[in-house]
PDB file of C-alpha atoms in Angstrom:
ATOM      1  CA  UNK E   1      -1.222  22.239 -19.516  1.00 55.00           C
ATOM      2  CA  UNK E   2      -4.685  21.369 -18.306  1.00 55.00           C
ATOM      3  CA  UNK E   3      -5.324  22.404 -14.723  1.00 59.00           C
ATOM      4  CA  UNK E   4      -7.563  20.511 -12.337  1.00 66.00           C
ATOM      5  CA  UNK E   5      -9.228  22.718  -9.761  1.00 74.00           C
ATOM      6  CA  UNK E   6      -7.503  22.663  -6.412  1.00 79.00           C
ATOM      7  CA  UNK E   7      -4.474  20.639  -7.517  1.00 89.00           C
ATOM      8  CA  UNK E   8      -1.248  22.625  -7.892  1.00 91.00           C
ATOM      9  CA  UNK E   9       0.416  23.020 -11.287  1.00 92.00           C
ATOM     10  CA  UNK E  10       3.178  20.713 -10.041  1.00 93.00           C
ATOM     11  CA  UNK E  11       0.710  17.937  -9.197  1.00 93.00           C
ATOM     12  CA  UNK E  12      -0.951  18.311 -12.603  1.00 93.00           C
ATOM     13  CA  UNK E  13       2.436  18.305 -14.332  1.00 92.00           C
ATOM     14  CA  UNK E  14       3.542  15.074 -12.623  1.00 93.00           C
ATOM     15  CA  UNK E  15       0.155  13.481 -13.249  1.00 92.00           C
ATOM     16  CA  UNK E  16       0.276  14.278 -16.959  1.00 92.00           C
ATOM     17  CA  UNK E  17       4.015  13.648 -17.404  1.00 95.00           C
ATOM     18  CA  UNK E  18       5.000  11.184 -14.685  1.00 95.00           C
ATOM     19  CA  UNK E  19       8.733  10.494 -14.261  1.00 96.00           C
ATOM     20  CA  UNK E  20      10.345   7.066 -13.979  1.00 98.00           C
ATOM     21  CA  UNK E  21       7.292   5.079 -15.064  1.00 98.00           C
ATOM     22  CA  UNK E  22       7.720   1.346 -15.552  1.00 98.00           C
ATOM     23  CA  UNK E  23       9.215  -1.670 -13.874  1.00 98.00           C
ATOM     24  CA  UNK E  24      12.868  -2.727 -13.578  1.00 98.00           C
ATOM     25  CA  UNK E  25      12.879  -6.383 -14.612  1.00 95.00           C
ATOM     26  CA  UNK E  26      16.031  -7.349 -12.692  1.00 97.00           C
ATOM     27  CA  UNK E  27      15.283  -5.099  -9.734  1.00 98.00           C
ATOM     28  CA  UNK E  28      17.280  -5.373  -6.510  1.00 98.00           C
ATOM     29  CA  UNK E  29      14.236  -4.418  -4.475  1.00 97.00           C
ATOM     30  CA  UNK E  30      10.476  -4.248  -5.045  1.00 97.00           C
ATOM     31  CA  UNK E  31       7.913  -2.524  -2.876  1.00 97.00           C
ATOM     32  CA  UNK E  32       4.188  -2.967  -3.396  1.00 96.00           C
ATOM     33  CA  UNK E  33       1.724  -1.198  -1.133  1.00 97.00           C
ATOM     34  CA  UNK E  34      -2.025  -0.714  -1.012  1.00 94.00           C
ATOM     35  CA  UNK E  35      -4.700  -2.580  -2.936  1.00 92.00           C
ATOM     36  CA  UNK E  36      -7.869  -1.989  -4.960  1.00 90.00           C
ATOM     37  CA  UNK E  37     -10.107  -2.540  -1.913  1.00 91.00           C
ATOM     38  CA  UNK E  38      -8.657   0.581  -0.294  1.00 87.00           C
ATOM     39  CA  UNK E  39      -8.260   2.508  -3.536  1.00 87.00           C
ATOM     40  CA  UNK E  40      -4.670   2.914  -4.684  1.00 93.00           C
ATOM     41  CA  UNK E  41      -1.894   0.414  -5.344  1.00 96.00           C
ATOM     42  CA  UNK E  42       1.724   1.391  -5.953  1.00 97.00           C
ATOM     43  CA  UNK E  43       4.767  -0.627  -7.000  1.00 98.00           C
ATOM     44  CA  UNK E  44       8.308   0.736  -6.899  1.00 98.00           C
ATOM     45  CA  UNK E  45      11.333  -1.190  -8.195  1.00 98.00           C
ATOM     46  CA  UNK E  46      14.914  -0.109  -7.491  1.00 98.00           C
ATOM     47  CA  UNK E  47      18.445  -0.867  -8.607  1.00 98.00           C
ATOM     48  CA  UNK E  48      21.072  -0.265  -5.942  1.00 98.00           C
ATOM     49  CA  UNK E  49      24.728   0.428  -6.711  1.00 97.00           C
ATOM     50  CA  UNK E  50      27.322   1.331  -4.073  1.00 96.00           C
ATOM     51  CA  UNK E  51      24.557   1.874  -1.542  1.00 95.00           C
ATOM     52  CA  UNK E  52      22.733   4.372  -3.732  1.00 98.00           C
ATOM     53  CA  UNK E  53      19.490   4.161  -5.684  1.00 98.00           C
ATOM     54  CA  UNK E  54      20.945   4.027  -9.177  1.00 98.00           C
ATOM     55  CA  UNK E  55      17.633   3.497 -10.925  1.00 98.00           C
ATOM     56  CA  UNK E  56      13.997   3.531  -9.881  1.00 98.00           C
ATOM     57  CA  UNK E  57      10.685   2.962 -11.638  1.00 98.00           C
ATOM     58  CA  UNK E  58       7.081   2.882 -10.551  1.00 98.00           C
ATOM     59  CA  UNK E  59       3.642   1.723 -11.540  1.00 98.00           C
ATOM     60  CA  UNK E  60       0.627   3.175  -9.790  1.00 97.00           C
ATOM     61  CA  UNK E  61      -2.977   2.132 -10.131  1.00 96.00           C
ATOM     62  CA  UNK E  62      -4.976   4.936  -8.624  1.00 93.00           C
ATOM     63  CA  UNK E  63      -6.029   8.546  -8.788  1.00 92.00           C
ATOM     64  CA  UNK E  64      -4.093  11.438 -10.271  1.00 93.00           C
ATOM     65  CA  UNK E  65      -2.682  12.441  -6.888  1.00 93.00           C
ATOM     66  CA  UNK E  66      -1.449   8.875  -6.330  1.00 95.00           C
ATOM     67  CA  UNK E  67       0.357   8.958  -9.684  1.00 96.00           C
ATOM     68  CA  UNK E  68       1.841  12.410  -9.005  1.00 96.00           C
ATOM     69  CA  UNK E  69       3.059  11.519  -5.507  1.00 96.00           C
ATOM     70  CA  UNK E  70       4.732   8.306  -6.665  1.00 97.00           C
ATOM     71  CA  UNK E  71       6.342  10.155  -9.564  1.00 97.00           C
ATOM     72  CA  UNK E  72       7.654  12.810  -7.184  1.00 97.00           C
ATOM     73  CA  UNK E  73       9.004  10.369  -4.620  1.00 97.00           C
ATOM     74  CA  UNK E  74      11.005   8.611  -7.342  1.00 98.00           C
ATOM     75  CA  UNK E  75      12.492  11.969  -8.308  1.00 97.00           C
ATOM     76  CA  UNK E  76      13.337  12.799  -4.699  1.00 97.00           C
ATOM     77  CA  UNK E  77      15.158   9.545  -3.910  1.00 98.00           C
ATOM     78  CA  UNK E  78      16.916   8.794  -7.204  1.00 98.00           C
ATOM     79  CA  UNK E  79      20.683   8.958  -6.664  1.00 97.00           C
ATOM     80  CA  UNK E  80      20.364   9.111  -2.898  1.00 98.00           C
ATOM     81  CA  UNK E  81      21.865   6.610  -0.465  1.00 98.00           C
ATOM     82  CA  UNK E  82      19.385   4.175   1.076  1.00 98.00           C
ATOM     83  CA  UNK E  83      19.656   5.970   4.411  1.00 97.00           C
ATOM     84  CA  UNK E  84      18.993   9.328   2.759  1.00 98.00           C
ATOM     85  CA  UNK E  85      16.021   7.857   0.883  1.00 98.00           C
ATOM     86  CA  UNK E  86      14.551   6.562   4.133  1.00 97.00           C
ATOM     87  CA  UNK E  87      14.600  10.106   5.495  1.00 97.00           C
ATOM     88  CA  UNK E  88      12.233  11.316   2.759  1.00 97.00           C
ATOM     89  CA  UNK E  89       8.796  11.769   4.288  1.00 96.00           C
ATOM     90  CA  UNK E  90       5.330  12.138   2.870  1.00 95.00           C
ATOM     91  CA  UNK E  91       5.514  15.819   3.849  1.00 95.00           C
ATOM     92  CA  UNK E  92       8.626  16.222   1.675  1.00 96.00           C
ATOM     93  CA  UNK E  93       6.675  14.691  -1.208  1.00 95.00           C
ATOM     94  CA  UNK E  94       3.655  16.903  -0.649  1.00 95.00           C
ATOM     95  CA  UNK E  95       5.822  20.025  -0.245  1.00 95.00           C
ATOM     96  CA  UNK E  96       7.724  19.250  -3.453  1.00 96.00           C
ATOM     97  CA  UNK E  97       4.377  19.096  -5.238  1.00 95.00           C
ATOM     98  CA  UNK E  98       3.363  22.472  -3.823  1.00 94.00           C
ATOM     99  CA  UNK E  99       0.861  20.882  -1.465  1.00 93.00           C
ATOM    100  CA  UNK E 100      -1.989  18.376  -1.682  1.00 93.00           C
ATOM    101  CA  UNK E 101      -5.690  18.631  -0.859  1.00 89.00           C
ATOM    102  CA  UNK E 102      -6.240  17.189   2.645  1.00 89.00           C
ATOM    103  CA  UNK E 103      -8.258  14.282   1.284  1.00 88.00           C
ATOM    104  CA  UNK E 104      -5.244  13.253  -0.847  1.00 90.00           C
ATOM    105  CA  UNK E 105      -2.568  13.356   1.855  1.00 90.00           C
ATOM    106  CA  UNK E 106      -2.939   9.575   2.207  1.00 90.00           C
ATOM    107  CA  UNK E 107      -1.531   9.274  -1.343  1.00 92.00           C
ATOM    108  CA  UNK E 108       1.733  10.845  -0.203  1.00 93.00           C
ATOM    109  CA  UNK E 109       1.805   8.489   2.797  1.00 94.00           C
ATOM    110  CA  UNK E 110       1.429   5.510   0.474  1.00 95.00           C
ATOM    111  CA  UNK E 111       4.213   6.841  -1.785  1.00 96.00           C
ATOM    112  CA  UNK E 112       6.528   7.117   1.234  1.00 97.00           C
ATOM    113  CA  UNK E 113       5.613   3.579   2.218  1.00 97.00           C
ATOM    114  CA  UNK E 114       6.287   2.283  -1.307  1.00 97.00           C
ATOM    115  CA  UNK E 115       9.920   3.428  -1.326  1.00 98.00           C
ATOM    116  CA  UNK E 116      10.406   2.194   2.243  1.00 97.00           C
ATOM    117  CA  UNK E 117       8.993  -1.192   1.201  1.00 97.00           C
ATOM    118  CA  UNK E 118      11.345  -1.402  -1.787  1.00 98.00           C
ATOM    119  CA  UNK E 119      14.352  -0.659   0.433  1.00 98.00           C
ATOM    120  CA  UNK E 120      13.142  -3.165   3.044  1.00 95.00           C
ATOM    121  CA  UNK E 121      12.784  -5.793   0.314  1.00 95.00           C
ATOM    122  CA  UNK E 122      16.314  -5.016  -0.937  1.00 97.00           C
ATOM    123  CA  UNK E 123      17.720  -5.424   2.555  1.00 96.00           C
ATOM    124  CA  UNK E 124      15.852  -8.698   3.104  1.00 92.00           C
ATOM    125  CA  UNK E 125      17.307 -10.040  -0.137  1.00 94.00           C
ATOM    126  CA  UNK E 126      20.788  -8.946   0.909  1.00 94.00           C
ATOM    127  CA  UNK E 127      20.309 -10.732   4.214  1.00 92.00           C
ATOM    128  CA  UNK E 128      19.325 -13.876   2.344  1.00 84.00           C
ATOM    129  CA  UNK E 129      15.705 -13.780   3.422  1.00 55.00           C
ATOM    130  CA  UNK E 130      14.298 -13.922  -0.104  1.00 51.00           C
ATOM    131  CA  UNK E 131      12.179 -11.176  -1.555  1.00 48.00           C
ATOM    132  CA  UNK E 132       9.328 -10.293  -3.820  1.00 49.00           C
TER     133      UNK E 132
ATOM    134  CA  UNK L   1       4.940 -15.027  -4.430  1.00 81.00           C
ATOM    135  CA  UNK L   2       3.387 -17.986  -2.631  1.00 88.00           C
ATOM    136  CA  UNK L   3       0.977 -17.770   0.293  1.00 89.00           C
ATOM    137  CA  UNK L   4       3.775 -18.282   2.849  1.00 90.00           C
ATOM    138  CA  UNK L   5       5.503 -15.153   1.556  1.00 91.00           C
ATOM    139  CA  UNK L   6       2.350 -13.068   1.851  1.00 95.00           C
ATOM    140  CA  UNK L   7       1.773 -14.441   5.358  1.00 96.00           C
ATOM    141  CA  UNK L   8       5.227 -13.124   6.329  1.00 94.00           C
ATOM    142  CA  UNK L   9       4.366  -9.758   4.784  1.00 95.00           C
ATOM    143  CA  UNK L  10       1.378  -9.488   7.148  1.00 97.00           C
ATOM    144  CA  UNK L  11       4.008  -8.875   9.855  1.00 95.00           C
ATOM    145  CA  UNK L  12       5.686  -5.993   7.997  1.00 95.00           C
ATOM    146  CA  UNK L  13       6.275  -2.733   9.867  1.00 95.00           C
ATOM    147  CA  UNK L  14       4.888  -0.931   6.809  1.00 97.00           C
ATOM    148  CA  UNK L  15       1.101  -0.663   6.855  1.00 97.00           C
ATOM    149  CA  UNK L  16       0.787  -0.509   3.055  1.00 96.00           C
ATOM    150  CA  UNK L  17       2.667  -3.799   2.787  1.00 97.00           C
ATOM    151  CA  UNK L  18       0.377  -5.455   5.369  1.00 97.00           C
ATOM    152  CA  UNK L  19      -2.742  -4.284   3.540  1.00 97.00           C
ATOM    153  CA  UNK L  20      -1.368  -5.475   0.208  1.00 97.00           C
ATOM    154  CA  UNK L  21      -0.531  -8.883   1.673  1.00 97.00           C
ATOM    155  CA  UNK L  22      -4.020  -9.205   3.179  1.00 98.00           C
ATOM    156  CA  UNK L  23      -5.516  -8.492  -0.232  1.00 97.00           C
ATOM    157  CA  UNK L  24      -3.293 -11.080  -1.921  1.00 97.00           C
ATOM    158  CA  UNK L  25      -4.216 -13.745   0.646  1.00 97.00           C
ATOM    159  CA  UNK L  26      -7.911 -13.044   0.085  1.00 97.00           C
ATOM    160  CA  UNK L  27      -7.449 -13.337  -3.661  1.00 96.00           C
ATOM    161  CA  UNK L  28      -5.521 -16.576  -3.282  1.00 96.00           C
ATOM    162  CA  UNK L  29      -8.203 -18.136  -1.073  1.00 96.00           C
ATOM    163  CA  UNK L  30      -5.579 -18.912   1.569  1.00 95.00           C
ATOM    164  CA  UNK L  31      -7.664 -20.124   4.531  1.00 95.00           C
ATOM    165  CA  UNK L  32      -4.472 -20.690   6.514  1.00 96.00           C
ATOM    166  CA  UNK L  33      -4.325 -16.917   6.824  1.00 97.00           C
ATOM    167  CA  UNK L  34      -7.648 -16.655   8.692  1.00 98.00           C
ATOM    168  CA  UNK L  35      -6.197 -16.445  12.247  1.00 98.00           C
ATOM    169  CA  UNK L  36      -3.645 -13.806  11.206  1.00 98.00           C
ATOM    170  CA  UNK L  37      -6.282 -11.792   9.339  1.00 98.00           C
ATOM    171  CA  UNK L  38      -8.585 -11.908  12.370  1.00 98.00           C
ATOM    172  CA  UNK L  39      -5.738 -10.527  14.504  1.00 98.00           C
ATOM    173  CA  UNK L  40      -5.228  -7.683  12.024  1.00 98.00           C
ATOM    174  CA  UNK L  41      -8.953  -6.900  11.929  1.00 98.00           C
ATOM    175  CA  UNK L  42      -9.117  -6.833  15.709  1.00 98.00           C
ATOM    176  CA  UNK L  43      -5.993  -4.885  16.531  1.00 97.00           C
ATOM    177  CA  UNK L  44      -4.084  -3.302  13.637  1.00 98.00           C
ATOM    178  CA  UNK L  45      -3.630   0.416  14.194  1.00 97.00           C
ATOM    179  CA  UNK L  46      -4.048   1.181  10.490  1.00 96.00           C
ATOM    180  CA  UNK L  47      -7.562   1.589   9.105  1.00 95.00           C
ATOM    181  CA  UNK L  48      -6.669   0.389   5.589  1.00 95.00           C
ATOM    182  CA  UNK L  49      -5.173  -2.800   7.012  1.00 97.00           C
ATOM    183  CA  UNK L  50      -8.279  -3.561   9.094  1.00 98.00           C
ATOM    184  CA  UNK L  51     -10.523  -2.770   6.130  1.00 98.00           C
ATOM    185  CA  UNK L  52      -8.596  -5.100   3.811  1.00 98.00           C
ATOM    186  CA  UNK L  53      -8.471  -7.834   6.453  1.00 98.00           C
ATOM    187  CA  UNK L  54     -12.269  -7.651   6.702  1.00 98.00           C
ATOM    188  CA  UNK L  55     -12.579  -7.884   2.924  1.00 97.00           C
ATOM    189  CA  UNK L  56     -10.202 -10.855   2.781  1.00 98.00           C
ATOM    190  CA  UNK L  57     -12.069 -12.692   5.543  1.00 98.00           C
ATOM    191  CA  UNK L  58     -15.266 -12.280   3.537  1.00 97.00           C
ATOM    192  CA  UNK L  59     -13.525 -13.719   0.497  1.00 96.00           C
ATOM    193  CA  UNK L  60     -12.172 -16.698   2.407  1.00 96.00           C
ATOM    194  CA  UNK L  61     -15.601 -17.662   3.734  1.00 95.00           C
ATOM    195  CA  UNK L  62     -14.345 -19.279   6.937  1.00 96.00           C
ATOM    196  CA  UNK L  63     -16.879 -19.185   9.793  1.00 95.00           C
ATOM    197  CA  UNK L  64     -14.080 -18.707  12.337  1.00 97.00           C
ATOM    198  CA  UNK L  65     -14.104 -15.067  11.230  1.00 97.00           C
ATOM    199  CA  UNK L  66     -17.777 -14.452  12.092  1.00 97.00           C
ATOM    200  CA  UNK L  67     -17.301 -13.159  15.689  1.00 97.00           C
ATOM    201  CA  UNK L  68     -14.506 -10.792  14.675  1.00 98.00           C
ATOM    202  CA  UNK L  69     -16.480  -9.481  11.699  1.00 98.00           C
ATOM    203  CA  UNK L  70     -19.573  -9.002  13.857  1.00 97.00           C
ATOM    204  CA  UNK L  71     -17.549  -7.067  16.418  1.00 98.00           C
ATOM    205  CA  UNK L  72     -15.819  -4.920  13.790  1.00 98.00           C
ATOM    206  CA  UNK L  73     -19.130  -4.287  12.049  1.00 98.00           C
ATOM    207  CA  UNK L  74     -20.510  -2.865  15.286  1.00 98.00           C
ATOM    208  CA  UNK L  75     -17.569  -1.279  17.057  1.00 97.00           C
ATOM    209  CA  UNK L  76     -14.608  -0.438  14.784  1.00 98.00           C
ATOM    210  CA  UNK L  77     -13.608   3.211  15.087  1.00 97.00           C
ATOM    211  CA  UNK L  78     -13.771   3.640  11.313  1.00 97.00           C
ATOM    212  CA  UNK L  79     -17.101   3.831   9.483  1.00 97.00           C
ATOM    213  CA  UNK L  80     -15.427   2.400   6.374  1.00 96.00           C
ATOM    214  CA  UNK L  81     -14.159  -0.621   8.309  1.00 98.00           C
ATOM    215  CA  UNK L  82     -17.571  -1.157   9.932  1.00 98.00           C
ATOM    216  CA  UNK L  83     -19.207  -1.078   6.509  1.00 97.00           C
ATOM    217  CA  UNK L  84     -16.669  -3.448   4.970  1.00 97.00           C
ATOM    218  CA  UNK L  85     -16.988  -5.866   7.910  1.00 98.00           C
ATOM    219  CA  UNK L  86     -20.778  -5.983   7.567  1.00 97.00           C
ATOM    220  CA  UNK L  87     -20.460  -6.556   3.831  1.00 97.00           C
ATOM    221  CA  UNK L  88     -17.944  -9.348   4.399  1.00 97.00           C
ATOM    222  CA  UNK L  89     -20.225 -10.903   6.997  1.00 96.00           C
ATOM    223  CA  UNK L  90     -23.062 -10.822   4.487  1.00 95.00           C
ATOM    224  CA  UNK L  91     -20.921 -12.625   1.900  1.00 93.00           C
ATOM    225  CA  UNK L  92     -19.837 -15.145   4.513  1.00 90.00           C
ATOM    226  CA  UNK L  93     -23.194 -15.949   6.078  1.00 88.00           C
ATOM    227  CA  UNK L  94     -25.656 -14.842   3.427  1.00 83.00           C
ATOM    228  CA  UNK L  95     -27.413 -12.701   6.025  1.00 67.00           C
ATOM    229  CA  UNK L  96     -27.686  -9.015   5.311  1.00 59.00           C
ATOM    230  CA  UNK L  97     -26.441  -6.886   8.194  1.00 54.00           C
ATOM    231  CA  UNK L  98     -28.051  -3.614   9.212  1.00 50.00           C
ATOM    232  CA  UNK L  99     -26.480  -0.261  10.063  1.00 47.00           C
TER     233      UNK L  99
END
């Protein structure tokens, strides 16, 4: 595996072999956060069964750390209940990756926001408020 | 999603969702979003949201945004937001702002 300076092996591994890449076409919830003006944009789609995240996929337009953090957050929340998934923080994501350079901590924050946005969208749809 | 949906997303509790919605409204040319974008530029706690609101206001080209962009270009706590606000003001008025 190619290593990239101050990134951990785990970050490099998730960047080069990201998990759960793609988009669920009939998703129950979609979260999109960020934009090209700020740098990174992430989309997470989820399928929810019996209150658990049965399937999850992501697309990230951004740097290697943004791809690795989104990949890791999908791994951390897959199979969890929605409440459990909402407890996953950006620090959990960064810790699971063996740490992030300080300048890339915002990537883990955006990844946390992406899953929270997908769950929020799911709940809005369930409440009949429409969705993305 | 239509403009009304993105306008609702500007009220999200999640900063990344607000910044994404601001970007979409700028891309769509939704001038109905100008008052809401000005509010975000003036008072959102998140730097990325203020930065994207400034960008979107520059895209929309509505002179109602000039005072807020001038103020942000001079006084926002973030250098990135100040820079983006000045750039947006330049696009909006055609006058190049200084540091």
